[in-house]
mmCIF file of C-alpha atoms (C1' of nucleotides) in Angstrom:
data_model
loop_
_atom_site.group_PDB
_atom_site.id
_atom_site.type_symbol
_atom_site.label_atom_id
_atom_site.label_comp_id
_atom_site.label_asym_id
_atom_site.label_seq_id
_atom_site.Cartn_x
_atom_site.Cartn_y
_atom_site.Cartn_z
ATOM 1 C CA MET A 1 2.904 6.089 0.164
ATOM 2 C CA LEU A 2 4.676 4.657 2.187
ATOM 3 C CA SER A 3 2.896 2.260 4.874
ATOM 4 C CA ASN A 4 2.267 3.528 8.030
ATOM 5 C CA ALA A 5 4.809 1.074 10.031
ATOM 6 C CA CYS A 6 7.276 2.719 7.556
ATOM 7 C CA LYS A 7 6.244 6.370 8.488
ATOM 8 C CA TYR A 8 6.279 5.248 12.137
ATOM 9 C CA ALA A 9 9.813 4.298 11.792
ATOM 10 C CA ILE A 10 11.313 7.507 10.117
ATOM 11 C CA ARG A 11 9.525 9.601 12.332
ATOM 12 C CA SER A 12 10.645 7.679 15.503
ATOM 13 C CA ILE A 13 14.081 8.006 14.096
ATOM 14 C CA LEU A 14 14.304 11.593 13.260
ATOM 15 C CA TYR A 15 12.656 11.924 16.833
ATOM 16 C CA LEU A 16 15.787 10.415 18.571
ATOM 17 C CA ALA A 17 17.881 12.203 16.148
ATOM 18 C CA ILE A 18 16.591 15.412 17.687
ATOM 19 C CA HIS A 19 15.991 14.502 21.300
ATOM 20 C CA SER A 20 18.411 11.154 22.492
ATOM 21 C CA ASP A 21 21.886 10.431 22.232
ATOM 22 C CA ASP A 22 23.909 7.880 24.124
ATOM 23 C CA SER A 23 23.602 9.547 27.372
ATOM 24 C CA LYS A 24 19.708 10.262 27.231
ATOM 25 C CA LYS A 25 18.134 7.079 26.007
ATOM 26 C CA ILE A 26 13.952 7.416 25.803
ATOM 27 C CA GLY A 27 11.662 4.445 25.962
ATOM 28 C CA VAL A 28 8.898 3.469 23.826
ATOM 29 C CA LYS A 29 5.858 4.646 25.811
ATOM 30 C CA LYS A 30 7.471 8.161 25.642
ATOM 31 C CA ILE A 31 8.019 7.842 21.527
ATOM 32 C CA ALA A 32 4.808 6.596 20.987
ATOM 33 C CA GLU A 33 3.053 9.138 22.779
ATOM 34 C CA GLU A 34 5.115 11.979 21.246
ATOM 35 C CA LEU A 35 4.544 10.952 18.017
ATOM 36 C CA GLU A 36 0.863 9.882 18.386
ATOM 37 C CA SER A 37 1.406 6.251 17.052
ATOM 38 C CA PRO A 38 -0.015 2.680 18.390
ATOM 39 C CA GLN A 39 3.060 1.792 21.361
ATOM 40 C CA PRO A 40 3.083 -2.067 20.567
ATOM 41 C CA PHE A 41 3.495 -1.883 16.938
ATOM 42 C CA LEU A 42 5.863 0.783 17.681
ATOM 43 C CA ALA A 43 7.897 -1.237 19.985
ATOM 44 C CA LYS A 44 7.960 -4.282 17.527
ATOM 45 C CA LEU A 45 9.389 -1.548 14.730
ATOM 46 C CA LEU A 46 11.990 -0.491 17.104
ATOM 47 C CA GLN A 47 13.292 -3.843 17.075
ATOM 48 C CA GLN A 48 13.766 -4.412 13.655
ATOM 49 C CA LEU A 49 15.328 -1.240 13.116
ATOM 50 C CA SER A 50 17.358 -2.376 16.172
ATOM 51 C CA LYS A 51 18.206 -5.412 14.676
ATOM 52 C CA LYS A 52 19.571 -3.718 11.126
ATOM 53 C CA ASN A 53 21.336 -1.135 13.535
ATOM 54 C CA LEU A 54 19.415 2.306 12.270
ATOM 55 C CA VAL A 55 18.918 3.108 16.181
ATOM 56 C CA SER A 56 20.650 1.859 19.245
ATOM 57 C CA SER A 57 18.728 0.511 22.142
ATOM 58 C CA VAL A 58 19.695 -0.898 25.949
ATOM 59 C CA LYS A 59 17.797 -2.699 28.473
ATOM 60 C CA GLY A 60 16.897 -2.440 32.264
ATOM 61 C CA PRO A 61 16.435 0.648 34.046
ATOM 62 C CA SER A 62 17.048 4.045 32.618
ATOM 63 C CA GLY A 63 17.504 2.419 29.062
ATOM 64 C CA GLY A 64 16.066 3.019 26.561
ATOM 65 C CA PHE A 65 16.221 4.093 22.548
ATOM 66 C CA TYR A 66 18.559 6.582 21.172
ATOM 67 C CA LEU A 67 20.536 7.090 18.197
ATOM 68 C CA SER A 68 24.675 6.758 18.009
ATOM 69 C CA LYS A 69 27.258 8.539 16.121
ATOM 70 C CA SER A 70 27.232 6.226 13.397
ATOM 71 C CA ASN A 71 23.193 5.771 13.721
ATOM 72 C CA LEU A 72 23.013 9.605 12.369
ATOM 73 C CA GLU A 73 24.845 8.570 8.968
ATOM 74 C CA ASN A 74 22.506 6.104 8.316
ATOM 75 C CA SER A 75 19.965 7.315 5.626
ATOM 76 C CA VAL A 76 15.936 7.466 5.624
ATOM 77 C CA TRP A 77 16.505 5.062 2.619
ATOM 78 C CA ASN A 78 18.197 2.410 4.924
ATOM 79 C CA THR A 79 14.753 2.851 7.400
ATOM 80 C CA ILE A 80 12.569 2.227 4.263
ATOM 81 C CA GLU A 81 15.079 -0.731 3.421
ATOM 82 C CA CYS A 82 14.368 -2.081 6.739
ATOM 83 C CA ILE A 83 10.460 -1.751 7.307
ATOM 84 C CA ASP A 84 8.626 -1.069 3.819
ATOM 85 C CA GLY A 85 11.251 -2.653 0.931
ATOM 86 C CA THR A 86 12.255 -0.290 -1.936
ATOM 87 C CA ASP A 87 10.168 -1.882 -4.772
ATOM 88 C CA LYS A 88 7.667 1.280 -4.930
ATOM 89 C CA PHE A 89 10.131 3.448 -5.395
ATOM 90 C CA THR A 90 12.254 0.989 -7.772
ATOM 91 C CA LYS A 91 9.848 -0.582 -9.651
ATOM 92 C CA CYS A 92 7.099 0.389 -12.049
ATOM 93 C CA PHE A 93 4.335 2.618 -11.189
ATOM 94 C CA MET A 94 1.998 0.631 -13.349
ATOM 95 C CA GLY A 95 3.221 -2.098 -12.293
ATOM 96 C CA LEU A 96 5.422 -3.318 -15.536
ATOM 97 C CA SER A 97 8.600 -5.533 -15.282
ATOM 98 C CA SER A 98 9.942 -4.495 -18.716
ATOM 99 C CA CYS A 99 9.043 -0.761 -18.610
ATOM 100 C CA GLY A 100 12.433 1.703 -18.492
ATOM 101 C CA ASP A 101 13.622 4.216 -20.564
ATOM 102 C CA GLU A 102 13.725 1.995 -23.528
ATOM 103 C CA ASN A 103 10.075 0.825 -23.082
ATOM 104 C CA PRO A 104 8.925 3.482 -21.345
ATOM 105 C CA CYS A 105 4.956 3.118 -19.383
ATOM 106 C CA PRO A 106 2.294 5.471 -20.407
ATOM 107 C CA VAL A 107 3.433 7.614 -17.284
ATOM 108 C CA HIS A 108 7.137 6.451 -16.924
ATOM 109 C CA PHE A 109 8.596 9.667 -18.208
ATOM 110 C CA THR A 110 5.925 11.412 -15.739
ATOM 111 C CA VAL A 111 6.988 9.806 -12.823
ATOM 112 C CA ALA A 112 10.773 9.130 -13.558
ATOM 113 C CA PRO A 113 12.122 12.635 -12.458
ATOM 114 C CA PHE A 114 10.022 12.523 -9.314
ATOM 115 C CA LYS A 115 11.563 8.905 -8.100
ATOM 116 C CA GLN A 116 15.522 10.456 -9.089
ATOM 117 C CA LYS A 117 14.832 13.596 -6.925
ATOM 118 C CA ILE A 118 13.006 11.317 -3.827
ATOM 119 C CA LEU A 119 15.809 8.725 -4.212
ATOM 120 C CA HIS A 120 18.188 11.150 -4.536
ATOM 121 C CA ASP A 121 17.007 12.725 -0.930
ATOM 122 C CA PHE A 122 16.120 9.738 0.626
ATOM 123 C CA LYS A 123 19.534 8.145 -0.303
ATOM 124 C CA ASP A 124 22.458 10.689 -0.081
ATOM 125 C CA ARG A 125 21.185 12.763 2.725
ATOM 126 C CA THR A 126 21.711 11.403 6.096
ATOM 127 C CA ILE A 127 19.400 11.565 9.511
ATOM 128 C CA ARG A 128 21.864 14.058 10.435
ATOM 129 C CA ASP A 129 21.440 15.891 7.828
ATOM 130 C CA PHE A 130 17.239 15.909 8.060
ATOM 131 C CA ALA A 131 17.589 16.499 11.822
ATOM 132 C CA GLU A 132 19.738 19.832 11.297
ATOM 133 C CA GLU A 133 17.035 20.763 8.754
ATOM 134 C CA ILE A 134 14.632 20.147 11.391
ATOM 135 C CA LYS A 135 16.259 21.957 14.614
ATOM 136 C CA LEU A 136 16.906 24.718 11.800
ATOM 137 C CA LYS A 137 13.791 25.277 10.038
ATOM 138 C CA GLY A 138 11.412 23.961 12.741
ATOM 139 C CA ARG A 139 10.430 21.307 10.616
ATOM 140 C CA ARG A 140 7.038 19.189 12.427
ATOM 141 C CA ILE A 141 7.289 15.150 13.066
ATOM 142 C CA SER A 142 4.215 15.142 15.299
ATOM 143 C CA LEU A 143 0.933 16.084 15.557
ATOM 144 C CA LYS A 144 0.824 16.443 19.647
ATOM 145 C CA ASP A 145 2.342 20.075 19.737
ATOM 146 C CA PHE A 146 0.261 21.150 17.297
ATOM 147 C CA GLU A 147 -1.880 23.871 17.438
ATOM 148 C CA VAL A 148 -4.155 25.948 15.178
ATOM 149 C CA THR A 149 -3.379 29.333 15.943
ATOM 150 C CA MET B 1 2.635 3.350 -5.124
ATOM 151 C CA LEU B 2 -0.649 2.516 -6.563
ATOM 152 C CA SER B 3 -2.595 -1.283 -5.872
ATOM 153 C CA ASN B 4 -2.303 -3.769 -8.233
ATOM 154 C CA ALA B 5 -6.109 -3.194 -8.380
ATOM 155 C CA CYS B 6 -5.464 0.264 -9.454
ATOM 156 C CA LYS B 7 -2.577 -0.554 -11.968
ATOM 157 C CA TYR B 8 -4.860 -3.778 -13.858
ATOM 158 C CA ALA B 9 -7.604 -0.455 -14.144
ATOM 159 C CA ILE B 10 -5.549 1.937 -15.540
ATOM 160 C CA ARG B 11 -4.233 -0.774 -17.858
ATOM 161 C CA SER B 12 -7.172 -2.322 -18.730
ATOM 162 C CA ILE B 13 -8.896 1.117 -19.326
ATOM 163 C CA LEU B 14 -5.802 2.141 -21.653
ATOM 164 C CA TYR B 15 -5.822 -1.226 -23.419
ATOM 165 C CA LEU B 16 -9.406 -0.667 -24.306
ATOM 166 C CA ALA B 17 -9.239 3.253 -25.094
ATOM 167 C CA ILE B 18 -6.814 1.817 -27.930
ATOM 168 C CA HIS B 19 -8.690 -1.733 -29.341
ATOM 169 C CA SER B 20 -12.004 -1.092 -28.396
ATOM 170 C CA ASP B 21 -14.618 0.721 -29.378
ATOM 171 C CA ASP B 22 -18.615 1.197 -29.417
ATOM 172 C CA SER B 23 -18.566 -1.430 -32.516
ATOM 173 C CA LYS B 24 -15.791 -3.723 -30.936
ATOM 174 C CA LYS B 25 -16.463 -4.847 -27.664
ATOM 175 C CA ILE B 26 -13.823 -6.897 -25.353
ATOM 176 C CA GLY B 27 -14.328 -9.706 -23.172
ATOM 177 C CA VAL B 28 -13.076 -9.492 -19.982
ATOM 178 C CA LYS B 29 -10.835 -12.852 -20.705
ATOM 179 C CA LYS B 30 -9.193 -11.471 -23.450
ATOM 180 C CA ILE B 31 -8.261 -7.977 -21.390
ATOM 181 C CA ALA B 32 -6.951 -10.476 -18.530
ATOM 182 C CA GLU B 33 -5.336 -12.622 -21.084
ATOM 183 C CA GLU B 34 -3.489 -9.193 -22.580
ATOM 184 C CA LEU B 35 -2.465 -7.270 -19.186
ATOM 185 C CA GLU B 36 -1.390 -10.618 -17.681
ATOM 186 C CA SER B 37 -3.596 -9.819 -14.959
ATOM 187 C CA PRO B 38 -6.468 -12.263 -12.916
ATOM 188 C CA GLN B 39 -9.310 -12.460 -14.520
ATOM 189 C CA PRO B 40 -12.150 -12.783 -11.957
ATOM 190 C CA PHE B 41 -10.180 -9.636 -10.172
ATOM 191 C CA LEU B 42 -10.343 -8.085 -13.255
ATOM 192 C CA ALA B 43 -13.907 -8.972 -13.702
ATOM 193 C CA LYS B 44 -14.543 -6.969 -10.306
ATOM 194 C CA LEU B 45 -13.066 -4.360 -11.193
ATOM 195 C CA LEU B 46 -14.603 -3.652 -14.867
ATOM 196 C CA GLN B 47 -18.075 -3.868 -12.981
ATOM 197 C CA GLN B 48 -16.890 -1.036 -10.237
ATOM 198 C CA LEU B 49 -15.645 1.465 -13.378
ATOM 199 C CA SER B 50 -18.703 0.251 -15.100
ATOM 200 C CA LYS B 51 -20.877 1.396 -11.970
ATOM 201 C CA LYS B 52 -19.008 4.961 -12.419
ATOM 202 C CA ASN B 53 -19.449 5.266 -16.152
ATOM 203 C CA LEU B 54 -15.242 4.639 -16.935
ATOM 204 C CA VAL B 55 -16.400 2.004 -19.206
ATOM 205 C CA SER B 56 -18.874 0.701 -21.019
ATOM 206 C CA SER B 57 -20.347 -2.351 -21.239
ATOM 207 C CA VAL B 58 -22.860 -5.019 -23.096
ATOM 208 C CA LYS B 59 -23.893 -8.307 -21.734
ATOM 209 C CA GLY B 60 -24.762 -10.934 -23.721
ATOM 210 C CA PRO B 61 -23.084 -12.683 -27.112
ATOM 211 C CA SER B 62 -20.446 -10.435 -28.744
ATOM 212 C CA GLY B 63 -21.156 -8.335 -26.292
ATOM 213 C CA GLY B 64 -17.988 -6.980 -24.268
ATOM 214 C CA PHE B 65 -16.382 -3.526 -22.337
ATOM 215 C CA TYR B 66 -15.476 -0.915 -24.421
ATOM 216 C CA LEU B 67 -14.799 2.841 -24.185
ATOM 217 C CA SER B 68 -17.121 5.282 -25.167
ATOM 218 C CA LYS B 69 -16.598 8.902 -26.713
ATOM 219 C CA SER B 70 -17.217 10.069 -23.142
ATOM 220 C CA ASN B 71 -15.508 7.168 -21.287
ATOM 221 C CA LEU B 72 -12.676 8.696 -23.181
ATOM 222 C CA GLU B 73 -12.871 12.365 -21.767
ATOM 223 C CA ASN B 74 -12.376 10.787 -18.331
ATOM 224 C CA SER B 75 -8.775 11.291 -16.097
ATOM 225 C CA VAL B 76 -6.466 8.631 -15.231
ATOM 226 C CA TRP B 77 -7.687 10.519 -11.686
ATOM 227 C CA ASN B 78 -11.196 9.579 -12.570
ATOM 228 C CA THR B 79 -9.942 5.849 -12.323
ATOM 229 C CA ILE B 80 -7.706 6.390 -9.486
ATOM 230 C CA GLU B 81 -10.383 7.953 -7.172
ATOM 231 C CA CYS B 82 -12.635 5.350 -8.135
ATOM 232 C CA ILE B 83 -10.400 2.146 -7.359
ATOM 233 C CA ASP B 84 -7.527 3.247 -4.701
ATOM 234 C CA GLY B 85 -9.004 6.830 -3.470
ATOM 235 C CA THR B 86 -6.642 9.525 -3.591
ATOM 236 C CA ASP B 87 -5.198 9.809 -0.228
ATOM 237 C CA LYS B 88 -2.022 8.895 -1.011
ATOM 238 C CA PHE B 89 -1.615 11.575 -3.389
ATOM 239 C CA THR B 90 -2.839 14.382 -1.173
ATOM 240 C CA LYS B 91 -2.293 13.561 1.936
ATOM 241 C CA CYS B 92 1.567 14.348 3.455
ATOM 242 C CA PHE B 93 4.036 11.430 2.900
ATOM 243 C CA MET B 94 4.899 11.228 6.185
ATOM 244 C CA GLY B 95 1.227 10.951 7.865
ATOM 245 C CA LEU B 96 0.776 14.141 9.440
ATOM 246 C CA SER B 97 -2.666 15.690 8.775
ATOM 247 C CA SER B 98 -1.179 19.652 10.011
ATOM 248 C CA CYS B 99 1.508 19.401 6.933
ATOM 249 C CA GLY B 100 2.230 21.623 4.199
ATOM 250 C CA ASP B 101 3.673 24.904 2.994
ATOM 251 C CA GLU B 102 3.248 26.413 6.647
ATOM 252 C CA ASN B 103 3.860 23.432 8.450
ATOM 253 C CA PRO B 104 5.882 21.093 6.725
ATOM 254 C CA CYS B 105 7.066 17.754 7.622
ATOM 255 C CA PRO B 106 11.142 17.500 6.681
ATOM 256 C CA VAL B 107 9.918 15.865 3.328
ATOM 257 C CA HIS B 108 7.383 17.812 2.630
ATOM 258 C CA PHE B 109 9.214 20.526 -0.079
ATOM 259 C CA THR B 110 10.800 17.550 -1.762
ATOM 260 C CA VAL B 111 7.620 15.906 -2.586
ATOM 261 C CA ALA B 112 5.107 18.907 -3.077
ATOM 262 C CA PRO B 113 6.482 19.585 -6.637
ATOM 263 C CA PHE B 114 6.262 15.880 -7.843
ATOM 264 C CA LYS B 115 2.699 15.419 -6.290
ATOM 265 C CA GLN B 116 1.823 18.682 -8.220
ATOM 266 C CA LYS B 117 3.182 17.227 -11.492
ATOM 267 C CA ILE B 118 2.221 13.989 -11.018
ATOM 268 C CA LEU B 119 -1.706 15.523 -10.012
ATOM 269 C CA HIS B 120 -1.361 17.812 -12.987
ATOM 270 C CA ASP B 121 -0.836 14.944 -15.757
ATOM 271 C CA PHE B 122 -3.254 12.251 -14.028
ATOM 272 C CA LYS B 123 -6.063 14.855 -13.685
ATOM 273 C CA ASP B 124 -6.031 17.371 -16.991
ATOM 274 C CA ARG B 125 -5.089 14.597 -19.663
ATOM 275 C CA THR B 126 -7.574 12.827 -20.669
ATOM 276 C CA ILE B 127 -7.451 9.309 -21.444
ATOM 277 C CA ARG B 128 -7.836 10.663 -24.872
ATOM 278 C CA ASP B 129 -4.477 12.090 -24.485
ATOM 279 C CA PHE B 130 -2.517 8.935 -23.016
ATOM 280 C CA ALA B 131 -4.175 6.505 -25.645
ATOM 281 C CA GLU B 132 -2.697 9.176 -28.227
ATOM 282 C CA GLU B 133 0.898 9.299 -27.054
ATOM 283 C CA ILE B 134 1.043 5.561 -26.576
ATOM 284 C CA LYS B 135 -0.331 4.705 -30.506
ATOM 285 C CA LEU B 136 2.075 7.754 -31.387
ATOM 286 C CA LYS B 137 5.231 6.918 -29.200
ATOM 287 C CA GLY B 138 4.744 2.638 -28.577
ATOM 288 C CA ARG B 139 4.509 2.976 -25.316
ATOM 289 C CA ARG B 140 3.801 -0.117 -23.451
ATOM 290 C CA ILE B 141 0.889 -1.179 -21.227
ATOM 291 C CA SER B 142 1.394 -5.087 -21.530
ATOM 292 C CA LEU B 143 4.148 -7.321 -20.977
ATOM 293 C CA LYS B 144 2.256 -10.145 -23.321
ATOM 294 C CA ASP B 145 4.105 -9.208 -26.658
ATOM 295 C CA PHE B 146 7.322 -8.403 -25.393
ATOM 296 C CA GLU B 147 10.789 -10.049 -26.786
ATOM 297 C CA VAL B 148 13.802 -9.454 -25.037
ATOM 298 C CA THR B 149 15.872 -8.870 -28.533
ATOM 299 C "C1'" DA C 1 -38.430 -19.035 -29.240
ATOM 300 C "C1'" DC C 2 -34.628 -20.783 -27.190
ATOM 301 C "C1'" DA C 3 -29.689 -21.825 -26.549
ATOM 302 C "C1'" DA C 4 -25.416 -19.809 -25.929
ATOM 303 C "C1'" DA C 5 -22.230 -16.114 -24.404
ATOM 304 C "C1'" DA C 6 -21.107 -12.503 -21.499
ATOM 305 C "C1'" DA C 7 -21.548 -9.657 -17.688
ATOM 306 C "C1'" DA C 8 -23.163 -8.580 -13.174
ATOM 307 C "C1'" DA C 9 -23.866 -10.315 -8.063
ATOM 308 C "C1'" DG C 10 -22.823 -12.337 -4.284
ATOM 309 C "C1'" DA C 11 -20.390 -15.242 -1.196
ATOM 310 C "C1'" DC C 12 -16.112 -17.268 -0.062
ATOM 311 C "C1'" DA C 13 -10.473 -17.663 0.742
ATOM 312 C "C1'" DA C 14 -5.934 -16.322 1.092
ATOM 313 C "C1'" DT C 15 -2.686 -13.040 2.409
ATOM 314 C "C1'" DT C 16 -0.803 -9.177 3.841
ATOM 315 C "C1'" DA C 17 -0.678 -5.284 6.887
ATOM 316 C "C1'" DT C 18 -1.792 -3.428 11.077
ATOM 317 C "C1'" DA C 19 -2.215 -4.016 15.705
ATOM 318 C "C1'" DT C 20 -2.158 -5.762 20.804
ATOM 319 C "C1'" DC C 21 -1.194 -9.296 24.351
ATOM 320 C "C1'" DT C 22 1.636 -12.274 27.116
ATOM 321 C "C1'" DG C 23 6.185 -13.501 28.612
ATOM 322 C "C1'" DT C 24 10.956 -13.333 29.058
ATOM 323 C "C1'" DT C 25 15.422 -11.351 29.044
ATOM 324 C "C1'" DT C 26 19.142 -8.109 30.549
ATOM 325 C "C1'" DA C 27 20.424 -4.240 32.528
ATOM 326 C "C1'" DT C 28 20.555 -0.839 36.383
ATOM 327 C "C1'" DA C 29 19.789 1.515 40.965
ATOM 328 C "C1'" DT C 30 19.625 1.148 45.052
ATOM 329 C "C1'" DA D 1 21.749 -9.207 45.852
ATOM 330 C "C1'" DT D 2 17.820 -7.998 44.619
ATOM 331 C "C1'" DA D 3 13.760 -5.575 42.495
ATOM 332 C "C1'" DT D 4 12.508 -2.989 38.898
ATOM 333 C "C1'" DA D 5 12.231 -1.092 34.289
ATOM 334 C "C1'" DA D 6 12.981 -1.418 30.158
ATOM 335 C "C1'" DA D 7 13.470 -3.955 25.573
ATOM 336 C "C1'" DC D 8 12.411 -8.279 23.542
ATOM 337 C "C1'" DA D 9 10.370 -12.247 21.571
ATOM 338 C "C1'" DG D 10 6.411 -14.887 20.506
ATOM 339 C "C1'" DA D 11 1.615 -15.585 20.045
ATOM 340 C "C1'" DT D 12 -2.506 -13.614 19.002
ATOM 341 C "C1'" DA D 13 -6.720 -10.962 16.789
ATOM 342 C "C1'" DT D 14 -8.021 -7.552 13.459
ATOM 343 C "C1'" DA D 15 -8.388 -5.358 8.398
ATOM 344 C "C1'" DA D 16 -7.975 -5.006 4.006
ATOM 345 C "C1'" DT D 17 -5.784 -6.326 -0.150
ATOM 346 C "C1'" DT D 18 -6.228 -9.687 -3.408
ATOM 347 C "C1'" DG D 19 -8.074 -13.170 -5.144
ATOM 348 C "C1'" DT D 20 -11.294 -17.106 -6.474
ATOM 349 C "C1'" DC D 21 -15.614 -19.636 -7.094
ATOM 350 C "C1'" DT D 22 -20.608 -19.740 -7.930
ATOM 351 C "C1'" DT D 23 -24.646 -18.044 -9.401
ATOM 352 C "C1'" DT D 24 -27.988 -15.333 -11.690
ATOM 353 C "C1'" DT D 25 -29.589 -11.969 -15.350
ATOM 354 C "C1'" DT D 26 -29.135 -9.885 -20.245
ATOM 355 C "C1'" DT D 27 -28.558 -9.735 -24.883
ATOM 356 C "C1'" DT D 28 -27.597 -11.529 -29.173
ATOM 357 C "C1'" DG D 29 -27.613 -14.695 -33.157
ATOM 358 C "C1'" DT D 30 -29.843 -18.423 -34.549
#
DNA sequence: ACAAAAAAAGACAATTATATCTGTTTATAT
DNA sequence: ATATAAACAGATATAATTGTCTTTTTTTGT
C-alpha cells in the first residue's frame, strides 16, 4: 500500500520515538541496521523528514537523529504526507475523480469505511501514542531481533 | 492503492460485463474512449487478461472483446492477481515479513479487519455480481458521461 | 479470393521509484 | 585550534511502471 520509502520513514520515526531523545541521538547507520533498510536511501528520507520538522538532527561527532518533544506530537499522517503524499488514501480506489457517496464507483462502499478508520488512526493518534503502545504491547518495528521460536 | 494498469483492467472488465456479450463484441478503441484511458496501454492489458481467460476476444472485422458466461464467474481478485499481483493486499502494511496476529506491527490491528473485508468482497463476489449491482444501483465506472448538475 | 478490420506481438520511449556514490558543511570532543 | 564524526547536498545508476509505435496475424464481409 505504502511505498518502500514511506515504510522506512514511518519505521524510522517509531524507532527513534522509542530509542532516542535529545540527549541520545542515533546515526543513520545504526537506524538502517536496526530496521534492515538501505542506508543511503534512508539517509535521504531522514533529510526530507528533517526539513519538515518530523525528526530532529544535529551534525558532528556524537550527533545523529532523534525525536524532540514536539516531534512526538506529530501524526503518522504527517509522515505519509511528507514522503508519499496522501492521494492514495483520499482518492478513489478505481481512479474516478467524481467518486463519492453520491456517485459511488463499484467498490466505493467496500473501501470507504476502511479509509475512514485508517485516516482516523493515522491522523488523530500521535507518534507518542504509537510509541507507547509499542512499548506496552511489544509491537514489532524491526525484523532484526526476530527469532522463530 | 491499485496501479493505474489494474484500475484500467478492472474498469474494462466491468464495462464489458455490462455492455458486451458473445454476440456483441467491443473494440479497444471504443473501450478506451468510454473509460478515458490510454488506448495502446489498455490494449496491452486486455491481451494479458485474455491470456488468463479473464476476457474473451475475436480478431477480424466486427471482432473485439467481450465477456463470456464463464468470464463473468471470475472475481475482481483474479484481475488483480493477473495485473498487479496481490502482495499489497496480503503483505504487512509496514513491510514486515513476520507481521501477523502473534507478532503484530504497530498498525496491524488497524489494518487487518479491513484487509479481511476487502479480500472477501474481491474474492467471493463475481464480476457478474458487481455488474448486477452496477446496473441496479447505477454505480459509475466511467467519467465520460458525468455531468456536474 | 480479397480487402479491411481488428487483436496480437514486440520493440521502443518517458517517467517515477528505488537506491548508490561522492563530496561539502557543521558541530563536537580533544 | 584541529581532527573527526556526522548530517547535508547533489549527481548518478537501476528497475519498474506507464505509455507509444510498428508490424504481424487472424477473421470476416464482400
